[in-house]
């Protein structure tokens, strides 16, 4: 590989970064397929304005002028006075006092010519590989905080891992709020209501129907938790599996902050201890809400 082949793109990127940082000349990012529009960067913090006039320069010579057609957060789309294929990526764009011609020969449809240009040039940055979430899951009968670090395996598939916390209290009549029947010889008083809690790990596999970390998704999770029953001065522990299946929707802002809302079912842990035995209840309804940060 020739050294010049490496130096040229690197030099362009450095120039582009310099332009953005110090507000110097804007640069051409892309030319539309029909040559009627170009996408350009902003001039650092000095952004273009709608209908602003500018001219393009290549090696110091003007190669065409145009009018700012659309503004984007990362730049602008310019409608050229005349279609041109001479324009190259990296050409300079400078404000101009020139007037738009009274009769513009460019009859190319704006929407048709700029559609792909805007999508490919000014598309939001790709979703980050990782997403850190914190939320709360459960129903009126049980609850568990949720903290996960999620990693994108593909464009749509995401793997999540994190700690699993589980908590359910037992009512006065000896029934846990998870509505599992408590059959035990121990009489729990209202003043000494037992608490069923658990700590373990949970892994989830989530499939997004669109880009990862945004839109509709299906998720399945499995984990192992060490359950502890405390009451009447007694404490007993046992490890039990935990399963969940949910469907939901994740909303994303600025490609970073996101909120997920999902509903489904979970198989709550069912311990069998010496002083307390819980009847199997199968899967129970689940609601989960979390806030995430994509990076």
Coordinates of C-alpha atoms in Angstrom, one line a residue:
X1 CA 0.0 0.0 0.0
X2 CA 1.4 3.4 -1.0
X3 CA 1.9 5.9 1.9
X4 CA -0.1 8.5 0.0
X5 CA -3.1 6.3 0.0
X6 CA -3.1 6.4 3.8
X7 CA -2.1 10.0 4.2
X8 CA -4.9 11.5 2.0
X9 CA -7.9 10.1 3.9
X10 CA -6.1 10.8 7.2
X11 CA -5.4 14.4 6.2
X12 CA -9.0 14.9 5.1
X13 CA -10.3 13.6 8.5
X14 CA -7.9 15.9 10.3
X15 CA -9.1 18.8 8.2
X16 CA -12.7 17.9 8.8
X17 CA -12.1 17.7 12.6
X18 CA -10.3 21.0 12.5
X19 CA -13.2 22.7 10.6
X20 CA -15.7 21.5 13.2
X21 CA -13.6 22.5 16.1
X22 CA -12.5 26.0 15.0
X23 CA -15.4 27.0 12.8
X24 CA -13.4 27.3 9.6
X25 CA -14.6 26.1 6.2
X26 CA -17.4 23.6 5.9
X27 CA -16.7 20.5 3.8
X28 CA -18.7 18.4 1.3
X29 CA -19.7 15.1 2.8
X30 CA -21.6 13.5 -0.1
X31 CA -23.1 14.1 -3.5
X32 CA -26.6 12.9 -4.3
X33 CA -27.0 10.2 -6.9
X34 CA -28.4 12.6 -9.5
X35 CA -25.9 15.4 -8.8
X36 CA -28.5 18.0 -7.8
X37 CA -27.7 18.2 -4.1
X38 CA -24.8 17.9 -1.8
X39 CA -24.5 17.3 2.0
X40 CA -22.1 19.5 3.8
X41 CA -20.8 19.9 7.4
X42 CA -21.6 22.9 9.6
X43 CA -18.9 25.5 10.1
X44 CA -18.1 24.4 13.6
X45 CA -20.5 26.0 16.0
X46 CA -21.6 28.4 13.2
X47 CA -24.5 26.5 11.6
X48 CA -26.0 27.1 8.2
X49 CA -29.4 28.7 7.9
X50 CA -32.3 27.8 5.6
X51 CA -32.0 29.5 2.1
X52 CA -28.5 30.7 2.8
X53 CA -26.3 31.0 -0.3
X54 CA -22.9 29.3 -0.7
X55 CA -20.4 28.3 -3.3
X56 CA -18.2 25.2 -3.5
X57 CA -14.5 25.3 -4.1
X58 CA -12.1 22.7 -5.4
X59 CA -8.4 23.4 -5.4
X60 CA -9.2 27.1 -4.8
X61 CA -11.5 27.4 -7.8
X62 CA -15.3 27.8 -7.6
X63 CA -17.1 24.8 -9.1
X64 CA -20.7 25.7 -8.4
X65 CA -23.1 27.5 -6.1
X66 CA -26.3 26.6 -4.4
X67 CA -28.9 27.3 -1.7
X68 CA -29.2 25.6 1.7
X69 CA -32.3 23.4 1.3
X70 CA -32.5 21.5 4.6
X71 CA -30.8 21.8 8.0
X72 CA -29.7 18.7 10.0
X73 CA -28.0 18.5 13.4
X74 CA -24.8 17.4 11.7
X75 CA -24.8 19.6 8.6
X76 CA -27.0 20.7 5.8
X77 CA -28.3 19.6 2.4
X78 CA -27.7 22.1 -0.4
X79 CA -29.6 22.4 -3.6
X80 CA -27.2 23.2 -6.4
X81 CA -28.0 25.8 -9.1
X82 CA -26.9 23.3 -11.7
X83 CA -26.4 19.5 -11.3
X84 CA -22.7 18.6 -11.1
X85 CA -20.6 15.5 -10.8
X86 CA -17.4 17.4 -10.5
X87 CA -17.9 17.9 -6.8
X88 CA -15.8 15.6 -4.6
X89 CA -16.0 14.7 -0.9
X90 CA -13.8 17.2 1.0
X91 CA -14.5 20.2 -1.3
X92 CA -14.8 23.5 0.6
X93 CA -18.2 25.2 1.1
X94 CA -18.2 28.9 1.8
X95 CA -20.9 31.5 2.4
X96 CA -21.6 33.5 -0.8
X97 CA -23.4 36.8 -1.6
X98 CA -24.4 35.4 -5.0
X99 CA -28.0 35.3 -6.0
X100 CA -30.0 32.3 -7.0
X101 CA -30.6 32.3 -10.7
X102 CA -34.1 33.5 -11.7
X103 CA -34.7 30.3 -13.7
X104 CA -33.1 27.3 -12.2
X105 CA -32.6 24.5 -14.7
X106 CA -32.4 21.9 -12.0
X107 CA -35.7 20.1 -12.3
X108 CA -34.7 17.1 -10.3
X109 CA -37.3 16.3 -7.6
X110 CA -35.9 17.5 -4.2
X111 CA -37.5 14.7 -2.2
X112 CA -36.3 12.0 -4.6
X113 CA -32.7 13.3 -4.9
X114 CA -32.2 14.0 -1.2
X115 CA -33.8 11.0 0.3
X116 CA -30.9 8.6 0.1
X117 CA -28.4 11.4 0.7
X118 CA -30.0 12.4 4.0
X119 CA -30.4 8.8 5.2
X120 CA -26.8 7.7 4.4
X121 CA -25.1 11.0 5.4
X122 CA -27.0 12.3 8.3
X123 CA -28.4 9.1 9.8
X124 CA -28.2 9.0 13.6
X125 CA -25.0 7.4 14.8
X126 CA -25.2 3.6 15.1
X127 CA -26.5 2.2 18.3
X128 CA -23.7 1.7 20.8
X129 CA -22.6 -1.9 21.5
X130 CA -23.5 -1.6 25.2
X131 CA -26.6 -0.5 27.2
X132 CA -26.7 -0.1 31.0
X133 CA -30.2 -0.4 32.5
X134 CA -31.7 0.0 36.0
X135 CA -35.3 -0.6 36.8
X136 CA -38.0 -2.4 38.8
X137 CA -40.0 -5.5 37.9
X138 CA -42.8 -7.4 39.6
X139 CA -46.5 -7.0 40.2
X140 CA -48.8 -6.3 43.2
X141 CA -47.6 -9.6 44.8
X142 CA -43.8 -9.5 44.3
X143 CA -41.0 -7.3 43.2
X144 CA -37.4 -7.4 42.1
X145 CA -35.0 -4.5 41.2
X146 CA -33.2 -5.0 38.0
X147 CA -29.7 -3.8 37.0
X148 CA -28.2 -5.1 33.8
X149 CA -25.3 -4.5 31.4
X150 CA -26.4 -5.5 27.9
X151 CA -24.2 -6.2 24.9
X152 CA -25.2 -6.3 21.3
X153 CA -24.4 -9.6 19.6
X154 CA -25.9 -8.6 16.3
X155 CA -27.8 -5.7 14.9
X156 CA -31.0 -7.1 16.5
X157 CA -29.9 -9.6 19.2
X158 CA -28.7 -8.4 22.7
X159 CA -27.3 -10.4 25.6
X160 CA -27.8 -9.0 29.1
X161 CA -26.4 -10.1 32.5
X162 CA -26.8 -8.7 36.0
X163 CA -27.7 -9.4 39.6
X164 CA -31.1 -10.7 40.6
X165 CA -32.8 -9.4 43.7
X166 CA -36.1 -10.9 44.7
X167 CA -38.4 -9.9 47.6
X168 CA -41.9 -11.0 48.8
X169 CA -43.4 -10.6 52.3
X170 CA -45.9 -13.1 53.9
X171 CA -49.3 -12.0 55.0
X172 CA -50.9 -12.4 58.4
X173 CA -52.7 -15.6 57.3
X174 CA -49.4 -17.2 56.3
X175 CA -49.7 -16.6 52.6
X176 CA -46.7 -14.8 50.9
X177 CA -47.7 -11.8 48.8
X178 CA -46.6 -13.9 45.8
X179 CA -49.8 -15.8 46.4
X180 CA -47.9 -19.0 47.1
X181 CA -49.7 -21.1 49.8
X182 CA -47.5 -21.4 52.9
X183 CA -47.9 -24.8 54.6
X184 CA -45.9 -24.7 57.8
X185 CA -46.3 -25.6 61.4
X186 CA -44.7 -22.3 62.4
X187 CA -47.3 -19.6 63.4
X188 CA -46.1 -16.3 62.1
X189 CA -47.5 -13.3 64.0
X190 CA -48.4 -10.0 62.4
X191 CA -45.7 -8.3 64.4
X192 CA -43.1 -10.8 63.1
X193 CA -44.1 -11.2 59.5
X194 CA -41.6 -13.3 57.6
X195 CA -39.8 -12.0 54.6
X196 CA -38.9 -14.1 51.6
X197 CA -35.9 -12.6 49.8
X198 CA -33.3 -13.8 47.2
X199 CA -30.1 -12.7 45.6
X200 CA -28.5 -14.3 42.5
X201 CA -27.8 -13.7 38.8
X202 CA -29.9 -13.3 35.7
X203 CA -29.1 -13.6 32.0
X204 CA -31.4 -12.4 29.3
X205 CA -31.5 -12.7 25.5
X206 CA -33.5 -10.0 23.7
X207 CA -34.4 -9.7 20.1
X208 CA -35.3 -6.3 18.7
X209 CA -37.5 -6.2 15.5
X210 CA -35.6 -3.1 14.4
X211 CA -32.3 -1.7 15.5
X212 CA -31.1 -2.9 18.8
X213 CA -32.1 -0.9 21.9
X214 CA -35.0 0.7 20.2
X215 CA -38.6 -0.3 19.3
X216 CA -40.4 -3.6 19.9
X217 CA -38.6 -6.5 21.4
X218 CA -39.0 -10.0 22.8
X219 CA -36.9 -11.1 25.8
X220 CA -36.3 -14.4 27.6
X221 CA -34.3 -14.7 30.8
X222 CA -33.1 -17.4 33.2
X223 CA -31.1 -17.2 36.4
X224 CA -30.4 -18.7 39.8
X225 CA -31.2 -17.1 43.1
X226 CA -30.4 -18.0 46.7
X227 CA -33.7 -17.6 48.6
X228 CA -33.8 -16.8 52.3
X229 CA -36.9 -17.0 54.6
X230 CA -36.7 -15.0 57.8
X231 CA -39.2 -15.0 60.6
X232 CA -39.8 -15.8 64.3
X233 CA -36.0 -15.6 64.8
X234 CA -35.4 -18.3 62.2
X235 CA -33.5 -18.0 58.9
X236 CA -33.4 -20.7 56.2
X237 CA -31.9 -20.5 52.7
X238 CA -32.1 -22.5 49.5
X239 CA -31.1 -21.9 45.8
X240 CA -33.9 -21.9 43.2
X241 CA -34.1 -21.2 39.4
X242 CA -35.8 -18.1 38.0
X243 CA -37.3 -17.7 34.6
X244 CA -39.0 -14.8 32.7
X245 CA -40.5 -14.1 29.3
X246 CA -41.5 -10.6 28.2
X247 CA -42.5 -8.5 25.2
X248 CA -42.1 -4.7 25.2
X249 CA -41.1 -1.4 23.7
X250 CA -38.0 0.7 24.2
X251 CA -38.0 4.4 23.6
X252 CA -34.7 6.1 22.7
X253 CA -33.6 9.8 22.9
X254 CA -30.5 11.1 21.2
X255 CA -29.4 7.5 20.7
X256 CA -28.3 7.3 24.3
X257 CA -31.0 7.6 26.9
X258 CA -33.7 4.9 26.6
X259 CA -36.7 3.7 28.6
X260 CA -38.0 0.2 28.3
X261 CA -41.5 -1.0 29.3
X262 CA -42.3 -4.7 29.0
X263 CA -44.9 -7.2 30.3
X264 CA -44.9 -10.9 30.3
X265 CA -44.7 -13.8 32.8
X266 CA -42.1 -15.1 35.3
X267 CA -41.7 -18.3 37.2
X268 CA -41.1 -17.0 40.7
X269 CA -38.7 -19.0 42.8
X270 CA -40.5 -21.6 44.9
X271 CA -38.4 -22.7 47.9
X272 CA -39.0 -25.9 50.0
X273 CA -37.6 -25.3 53.4
X274 CA -37.8 -27.2 56.7
X275 CA -40.2 -24.8 58.4
X276 CA -42.0 -23.5 55.3
X277 CA -43.1 -25.1 52.0
X278 CA -44.6 -23.2 49.2
X279 CA -47.0 -24.7 46.7
X280 CA -46.0 -24.5 43.0
X281 CA -47.9 -21.8 41.3
X282 CA -46.2 -21.8 37.8
X283 CA -45.8 -18.6 35.8
X284 CA -47.1 -15.3 37.2
X285 CA -47.7 -11.9 35.4
X286 CA -44.7 -9.6 35.2
X287 CA -44.3 -5.8 34.5
X288 CA -40.8 -4.4 34.1
X289 CA -39.8 -0.7 33.6
X290 CA -36.2 0.4 33.3
X291 CA -34.0 3.3 32.2
X292 CA -31.0 2.7 30.1
X293 CA -27.9 4.5 28.8
X294 CA -26.5 3.3 25.5
X295 CA -22.7 3.7 24.8

